[in-house]
Every structure is written in C-alpha cells, then in structure tokens.
PDB file of C-alpha atoms in Angstrom:
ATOM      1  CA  UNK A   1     -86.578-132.798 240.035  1.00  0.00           C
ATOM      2  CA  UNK A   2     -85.599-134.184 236.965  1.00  0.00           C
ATOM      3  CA  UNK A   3     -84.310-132.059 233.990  1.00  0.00           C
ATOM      4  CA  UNK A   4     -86.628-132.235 230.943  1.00  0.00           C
ATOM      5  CA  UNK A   5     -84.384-131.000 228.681  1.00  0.00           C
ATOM      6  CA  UNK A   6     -82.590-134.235 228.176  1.00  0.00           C
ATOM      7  CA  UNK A   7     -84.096-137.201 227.254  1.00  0.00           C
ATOM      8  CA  UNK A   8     -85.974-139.521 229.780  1.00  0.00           C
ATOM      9  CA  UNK A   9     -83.377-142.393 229.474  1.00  0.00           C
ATOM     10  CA  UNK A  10     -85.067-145.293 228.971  1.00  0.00           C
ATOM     11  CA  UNK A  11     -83.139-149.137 229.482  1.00  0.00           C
ATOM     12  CA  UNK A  12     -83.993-152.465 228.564  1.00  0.00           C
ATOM     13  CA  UNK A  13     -83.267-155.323 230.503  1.00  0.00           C
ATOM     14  CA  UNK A  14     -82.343-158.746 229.175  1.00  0.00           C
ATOM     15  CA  UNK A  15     -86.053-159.554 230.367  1.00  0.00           C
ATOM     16  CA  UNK A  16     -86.984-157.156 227.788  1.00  0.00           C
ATOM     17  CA  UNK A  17     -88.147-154.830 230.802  1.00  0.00           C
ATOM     18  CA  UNK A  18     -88.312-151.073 230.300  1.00  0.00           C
ATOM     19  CA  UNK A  19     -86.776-149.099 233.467  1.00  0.00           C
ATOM     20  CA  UNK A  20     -87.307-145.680 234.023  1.00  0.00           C
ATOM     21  CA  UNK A  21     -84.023-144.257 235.235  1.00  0.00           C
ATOM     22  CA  UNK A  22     -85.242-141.026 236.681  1.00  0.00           C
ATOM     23  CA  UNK A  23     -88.253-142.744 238.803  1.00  0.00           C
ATOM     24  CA  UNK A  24     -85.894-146.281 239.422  1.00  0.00           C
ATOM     25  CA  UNK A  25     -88.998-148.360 238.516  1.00  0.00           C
ATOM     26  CA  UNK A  26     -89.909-149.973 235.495  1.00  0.00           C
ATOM     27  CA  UNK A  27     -92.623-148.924 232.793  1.00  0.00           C
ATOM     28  CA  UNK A  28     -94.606-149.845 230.026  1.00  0.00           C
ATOM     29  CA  UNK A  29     -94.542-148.653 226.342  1.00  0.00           C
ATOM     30  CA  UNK A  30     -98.031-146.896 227.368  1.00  0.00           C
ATOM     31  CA  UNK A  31     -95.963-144.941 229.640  1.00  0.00           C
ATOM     32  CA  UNK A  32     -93.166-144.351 227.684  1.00  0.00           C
ATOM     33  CA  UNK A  33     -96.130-142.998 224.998  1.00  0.00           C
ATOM     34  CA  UNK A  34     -97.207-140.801 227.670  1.00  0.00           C
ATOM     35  CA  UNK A  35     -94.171-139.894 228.581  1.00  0.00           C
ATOM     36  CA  UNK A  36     -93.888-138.752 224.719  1.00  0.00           C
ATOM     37  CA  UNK A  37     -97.393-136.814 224.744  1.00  0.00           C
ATOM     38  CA  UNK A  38     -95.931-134.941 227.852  1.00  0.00           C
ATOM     39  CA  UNK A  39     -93.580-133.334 225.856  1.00  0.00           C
ATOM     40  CA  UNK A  40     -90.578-135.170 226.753  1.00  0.00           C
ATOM     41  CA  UNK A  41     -88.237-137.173 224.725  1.00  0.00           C
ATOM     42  CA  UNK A  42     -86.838-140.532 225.484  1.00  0.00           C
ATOM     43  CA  UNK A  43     -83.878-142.637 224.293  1.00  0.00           C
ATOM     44  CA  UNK A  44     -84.000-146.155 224.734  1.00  0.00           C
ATOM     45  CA  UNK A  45     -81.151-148.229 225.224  1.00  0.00           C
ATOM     46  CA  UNK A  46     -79.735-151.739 225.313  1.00  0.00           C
ATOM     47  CA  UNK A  47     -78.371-152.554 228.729  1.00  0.00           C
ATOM     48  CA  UNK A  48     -76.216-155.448 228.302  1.00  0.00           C
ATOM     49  CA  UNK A  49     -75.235-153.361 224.621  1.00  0.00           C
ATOM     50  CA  UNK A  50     -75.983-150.062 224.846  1.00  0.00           C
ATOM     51  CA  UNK A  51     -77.997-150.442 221.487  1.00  0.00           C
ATOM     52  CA  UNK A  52     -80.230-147.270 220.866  1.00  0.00           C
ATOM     53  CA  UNK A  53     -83.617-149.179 220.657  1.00  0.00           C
ATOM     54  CA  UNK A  54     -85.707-145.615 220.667  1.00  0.00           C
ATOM     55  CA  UNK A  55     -86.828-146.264 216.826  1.00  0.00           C
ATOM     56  CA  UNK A  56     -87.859-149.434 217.805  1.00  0.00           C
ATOM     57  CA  UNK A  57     -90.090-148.908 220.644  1.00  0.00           C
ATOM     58  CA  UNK A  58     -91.426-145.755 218.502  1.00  0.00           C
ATOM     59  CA  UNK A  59     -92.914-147.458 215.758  1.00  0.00           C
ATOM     60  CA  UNK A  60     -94.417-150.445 218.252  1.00  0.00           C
ATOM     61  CA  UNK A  61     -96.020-148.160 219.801  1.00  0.00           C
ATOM     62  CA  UNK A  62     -97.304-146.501 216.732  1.00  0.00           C
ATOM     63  CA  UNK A  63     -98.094-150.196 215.271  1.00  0.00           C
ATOM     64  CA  UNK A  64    -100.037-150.951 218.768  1.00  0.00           C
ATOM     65  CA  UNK A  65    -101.907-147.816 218.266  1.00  0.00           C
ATOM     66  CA  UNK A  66    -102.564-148.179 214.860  1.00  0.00           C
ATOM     67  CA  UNK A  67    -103.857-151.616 215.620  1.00  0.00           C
ATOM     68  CA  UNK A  68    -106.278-150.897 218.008  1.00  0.00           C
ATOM     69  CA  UNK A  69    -108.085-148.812 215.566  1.00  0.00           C
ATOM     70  CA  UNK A  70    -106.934-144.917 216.660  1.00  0.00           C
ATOM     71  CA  UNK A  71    -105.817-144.905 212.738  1.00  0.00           C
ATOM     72  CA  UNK A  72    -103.519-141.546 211.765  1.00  0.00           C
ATOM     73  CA  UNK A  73    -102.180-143.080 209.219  1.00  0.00           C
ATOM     74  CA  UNK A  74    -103.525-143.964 205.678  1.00  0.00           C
ATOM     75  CA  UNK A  75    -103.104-146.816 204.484  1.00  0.00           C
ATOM     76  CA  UNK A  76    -101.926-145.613 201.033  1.00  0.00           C
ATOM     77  CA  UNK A  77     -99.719-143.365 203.029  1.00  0.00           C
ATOM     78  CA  UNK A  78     -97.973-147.204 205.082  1.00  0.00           C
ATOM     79  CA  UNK A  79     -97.947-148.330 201.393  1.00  0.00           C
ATOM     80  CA  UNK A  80     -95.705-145.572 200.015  1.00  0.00           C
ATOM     81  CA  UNK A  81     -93.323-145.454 203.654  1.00  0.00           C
ATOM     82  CA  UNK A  82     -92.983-149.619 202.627  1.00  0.00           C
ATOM     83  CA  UNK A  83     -92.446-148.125 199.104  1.00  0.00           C
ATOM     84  CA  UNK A  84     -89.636-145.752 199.982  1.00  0.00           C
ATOM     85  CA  UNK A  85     -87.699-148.291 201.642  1.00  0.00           C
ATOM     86  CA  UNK A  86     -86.774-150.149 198.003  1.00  0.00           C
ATOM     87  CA  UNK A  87     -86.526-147.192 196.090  1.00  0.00           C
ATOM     88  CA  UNK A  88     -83.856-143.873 195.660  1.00  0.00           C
ATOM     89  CA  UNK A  89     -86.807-141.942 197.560  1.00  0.00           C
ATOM     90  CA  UNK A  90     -85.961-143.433 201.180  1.00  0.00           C
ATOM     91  CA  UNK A  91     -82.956-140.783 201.595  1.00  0.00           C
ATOM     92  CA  UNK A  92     -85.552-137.889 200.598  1.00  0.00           C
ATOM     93  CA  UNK A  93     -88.578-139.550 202.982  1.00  0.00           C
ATOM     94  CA  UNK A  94     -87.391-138.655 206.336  1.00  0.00           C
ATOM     95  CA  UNK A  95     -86.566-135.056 205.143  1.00  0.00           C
ATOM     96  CA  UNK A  96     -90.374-134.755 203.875  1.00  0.00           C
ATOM     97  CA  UNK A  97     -91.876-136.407 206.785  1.00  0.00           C
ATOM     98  CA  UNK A  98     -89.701-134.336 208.934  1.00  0.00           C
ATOM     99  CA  UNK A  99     -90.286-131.111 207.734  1.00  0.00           C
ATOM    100  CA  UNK A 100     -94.270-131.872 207.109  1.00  0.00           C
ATOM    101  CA  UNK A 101     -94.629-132.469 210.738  1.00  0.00           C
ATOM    102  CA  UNK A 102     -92.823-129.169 211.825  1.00  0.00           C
ATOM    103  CA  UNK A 103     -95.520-127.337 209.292  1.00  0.00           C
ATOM    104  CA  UNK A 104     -98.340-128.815 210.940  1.00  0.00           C
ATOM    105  CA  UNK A 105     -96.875-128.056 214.279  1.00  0.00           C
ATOM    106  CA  UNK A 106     -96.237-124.389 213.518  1.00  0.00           C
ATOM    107  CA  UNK A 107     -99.359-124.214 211.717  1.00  0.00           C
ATOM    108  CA  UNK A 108    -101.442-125.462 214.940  1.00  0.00           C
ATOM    109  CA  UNK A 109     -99.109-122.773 217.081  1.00  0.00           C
ATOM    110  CA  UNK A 110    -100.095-119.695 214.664  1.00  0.00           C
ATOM    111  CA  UNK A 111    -104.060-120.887 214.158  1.00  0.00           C
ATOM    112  CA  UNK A 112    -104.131-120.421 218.054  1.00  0.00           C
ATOM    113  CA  UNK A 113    -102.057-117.582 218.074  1.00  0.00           C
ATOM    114  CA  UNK A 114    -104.707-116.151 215.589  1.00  0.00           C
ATOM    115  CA  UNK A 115    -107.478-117.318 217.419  1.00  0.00           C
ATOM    116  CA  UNK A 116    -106.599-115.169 220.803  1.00  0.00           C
ATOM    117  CA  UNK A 117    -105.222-112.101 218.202  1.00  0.00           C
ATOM    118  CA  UNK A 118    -108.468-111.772 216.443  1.00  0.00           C
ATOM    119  CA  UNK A 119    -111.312-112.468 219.562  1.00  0.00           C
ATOM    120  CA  UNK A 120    -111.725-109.269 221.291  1.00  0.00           C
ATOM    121  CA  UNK A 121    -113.286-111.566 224.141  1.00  0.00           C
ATOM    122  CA  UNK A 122    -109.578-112.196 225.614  1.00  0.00           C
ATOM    123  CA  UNK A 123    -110.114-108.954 227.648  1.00  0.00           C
ATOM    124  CA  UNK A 124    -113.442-111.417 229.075  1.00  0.00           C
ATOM    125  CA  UNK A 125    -112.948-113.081 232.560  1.00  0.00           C
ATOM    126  CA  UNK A 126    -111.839-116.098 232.391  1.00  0.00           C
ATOM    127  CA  UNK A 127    -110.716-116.232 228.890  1.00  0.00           C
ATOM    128  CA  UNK A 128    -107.809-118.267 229.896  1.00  0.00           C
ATOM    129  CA  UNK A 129    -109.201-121.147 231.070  1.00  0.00           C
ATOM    130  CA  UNK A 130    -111.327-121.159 227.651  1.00  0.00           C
ATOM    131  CA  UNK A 131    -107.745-120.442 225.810  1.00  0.00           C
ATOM    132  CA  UNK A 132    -106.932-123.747 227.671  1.00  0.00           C
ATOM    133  CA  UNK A 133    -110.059-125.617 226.615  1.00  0.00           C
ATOM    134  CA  UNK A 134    -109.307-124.816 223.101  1.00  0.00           C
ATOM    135  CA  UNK A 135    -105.825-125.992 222.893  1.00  0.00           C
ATOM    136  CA  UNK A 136    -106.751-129.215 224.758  1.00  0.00           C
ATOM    137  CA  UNK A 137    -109.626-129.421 221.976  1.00  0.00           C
ATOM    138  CA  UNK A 138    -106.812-128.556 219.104  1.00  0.00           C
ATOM    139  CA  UNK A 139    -104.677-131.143 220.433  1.00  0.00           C
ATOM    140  CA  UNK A 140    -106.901-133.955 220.658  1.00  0.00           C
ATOM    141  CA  UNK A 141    -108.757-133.126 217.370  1.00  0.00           C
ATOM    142  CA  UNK A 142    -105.300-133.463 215.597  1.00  0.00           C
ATOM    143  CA  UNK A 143    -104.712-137.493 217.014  1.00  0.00           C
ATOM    144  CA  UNK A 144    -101.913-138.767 217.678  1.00  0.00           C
ATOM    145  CA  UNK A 145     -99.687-135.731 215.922  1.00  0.00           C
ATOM    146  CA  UNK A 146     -99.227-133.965 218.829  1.00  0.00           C
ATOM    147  CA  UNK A 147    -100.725-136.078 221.061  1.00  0.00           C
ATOM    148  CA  UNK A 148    -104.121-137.849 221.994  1.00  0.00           C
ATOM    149  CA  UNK A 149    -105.415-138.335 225.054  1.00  0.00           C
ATOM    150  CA  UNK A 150    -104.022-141.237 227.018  1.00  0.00           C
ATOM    151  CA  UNK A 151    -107.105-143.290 227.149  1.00  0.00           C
ATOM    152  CA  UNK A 152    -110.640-143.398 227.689  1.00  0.00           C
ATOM    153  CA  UNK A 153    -110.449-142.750 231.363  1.00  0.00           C
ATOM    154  CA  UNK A 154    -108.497-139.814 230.955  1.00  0.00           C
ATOM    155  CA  UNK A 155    -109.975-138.345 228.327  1.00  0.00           C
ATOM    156  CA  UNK A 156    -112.909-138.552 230.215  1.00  0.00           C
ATOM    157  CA  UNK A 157    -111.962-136.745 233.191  1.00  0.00           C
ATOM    158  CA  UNK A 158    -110.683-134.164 230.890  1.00  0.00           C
ATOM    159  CA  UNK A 159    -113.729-133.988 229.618  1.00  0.00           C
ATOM    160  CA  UNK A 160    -115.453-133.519 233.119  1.00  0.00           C
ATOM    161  CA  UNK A 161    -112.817-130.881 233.809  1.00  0.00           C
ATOM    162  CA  UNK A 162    -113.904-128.652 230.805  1.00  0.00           C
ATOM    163  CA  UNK A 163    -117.621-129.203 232.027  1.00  0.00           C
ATOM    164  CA  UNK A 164    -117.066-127.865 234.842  1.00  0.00           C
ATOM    165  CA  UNK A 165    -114.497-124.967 233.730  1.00  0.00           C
ATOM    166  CA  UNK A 166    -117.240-124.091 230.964  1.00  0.00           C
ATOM    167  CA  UNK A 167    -120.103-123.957 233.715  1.00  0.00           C
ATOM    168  CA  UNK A 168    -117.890-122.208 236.111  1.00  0.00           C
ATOM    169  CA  UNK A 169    -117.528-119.355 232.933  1.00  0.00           C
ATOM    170  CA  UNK A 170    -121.355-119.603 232.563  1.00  0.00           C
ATOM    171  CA  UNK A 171    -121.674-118.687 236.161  1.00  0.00           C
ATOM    172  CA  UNK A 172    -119.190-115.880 235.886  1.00  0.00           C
ATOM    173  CA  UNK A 173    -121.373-114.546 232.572  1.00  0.00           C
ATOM    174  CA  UNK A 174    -124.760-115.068 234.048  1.00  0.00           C
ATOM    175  CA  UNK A 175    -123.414-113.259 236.847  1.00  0.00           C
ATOM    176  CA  UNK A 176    -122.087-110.222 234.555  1.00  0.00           C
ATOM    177  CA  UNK A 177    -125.478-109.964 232.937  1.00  0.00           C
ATOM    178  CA  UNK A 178    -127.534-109.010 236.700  1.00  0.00           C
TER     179      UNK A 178
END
C-alpha cells in the first residue's frame, strides 16, 4: 500500500509523459487532478533534470479547467493575479491567497461541524449516510476549491448513489412510522 502522507511522485519523461511511480504506469493530468481531489499531494519532477514541474502542471490543469467553462475564478480576480506579478504586491499575494483558502477550508469544516451539533436528528437511523450526502453536496457546491466531481459520469453515479441512499432512509422512516 502506498503511504499517503508523502507526495504521489509524479515524473516526466523526455516524451513529456507523466509516470506514476507508485502504480509504474503512466497518467494523465486528469488523473493527476484526481489524484489532487483525493486528497493527496503530488510533486512533479523532471527526469532527465530533476526540475520540480508541480506549479506547472497545477495551473494547466487549472487553465484546462477554466477553459472548458467549470469557471472558479473571476475574471477580475485573473486580472489582479496578472496584476500582482508587475507590482510590490506579488510577495504579499501568495500569503493572501494562501491564508484565504485555509479560511474557507476551516469555514466548510465548522459549518458541518455545526450542522451535525445543532440537528437533534443525528440520534435518527441512518443519519450518517445523510452526514455523508451532505458533505459530498458541500464539496461539490464549493467547485473546484476542494474539489469537484471528476466528470459527468461520475458525478452521475454519485448522484445515483445518493438516490438510492436517500430512498433506502425513506424506507427506514416509512418503516418507523407503522
């Protein structure tokens, strides 16, 4: 099993290939973007130099995403990262950016913390599995911050998943009501 605490190490070939060194195969930057939703992180590196590409490969995938219309980020918001880049504020940018994502991380962590705290249904059956639901909602309501869904395909089998978790808790109500 491979340890998840260190990053997935990513190389690049001459052939501008992407091998997976854990799996021995090689991947695409879809994977490598799933990889990322998963939870893991990844360093990706030069073979022939041993260049650390990860920024790189980051913000193409970000730019592929971005061009395919799942937009997260403004446009005015592009403008002033292009803007930062010429000015004093580009050593005070990744700081912000940094810190406004761990916010909005901690703030989704407490707002579902706070939304099992305050239900008294979490003594219900089957609360977890809705707990569950809710988080997968949170997480793809919030786009590509924390993580969207990988695709149509999956998101749709999520979505068939849920259907029948939610009529499987319908069942279990209906079943408490008799």
């Amino acid at each position: 099993m491979a340890d998840t605490n260190k990053p997935l190490l990513i190389k690049r070939y001459a052939s501008r290939r992407l091998y997976n060194t854990e799996t021995s195969d090689y991947v695409t930057l879809e994977d490598i973007a799933l990889f990322i939703r998963e939870g893991r992180e990844v360093q990706i590196v030069d073979l022939k130099s041993g260049d650390d590409l990860t920024r790189q490969y980051l913000l193409q995938i970000i730019a592929e995403h971005e061009s395919r219309g799942e937009s997260v980020l403004p446009v005015d918001v592009l403008t002033d990262l292009v803007r930062s880049y010429t000015t004093q504020a580009a050593s005070v940018v990744p700081q912000f950016l940094k810190a406004s994502f761990e916010m909005l991380r901690d703030g989704q962590s407490k707002a579902m913390e706070n939304m099992t705290k305050a239900n008294p249904m979490t003594a219900m059956p089957g609360f977890d599995a809705m707990r569950a639901q809710q988080a997968a909602f949170f997480k793809a309501m919030t786009g590509g911050i924390v993580g969207a869904g990988s695709g149509p395909a999956k998101e749709e089998d999520e979505l068939n998943e849920i259907k029948l978790q939610l009529a499987a808790l319908q069942d279990k109500l209906s079943k408490m009501n008799k």
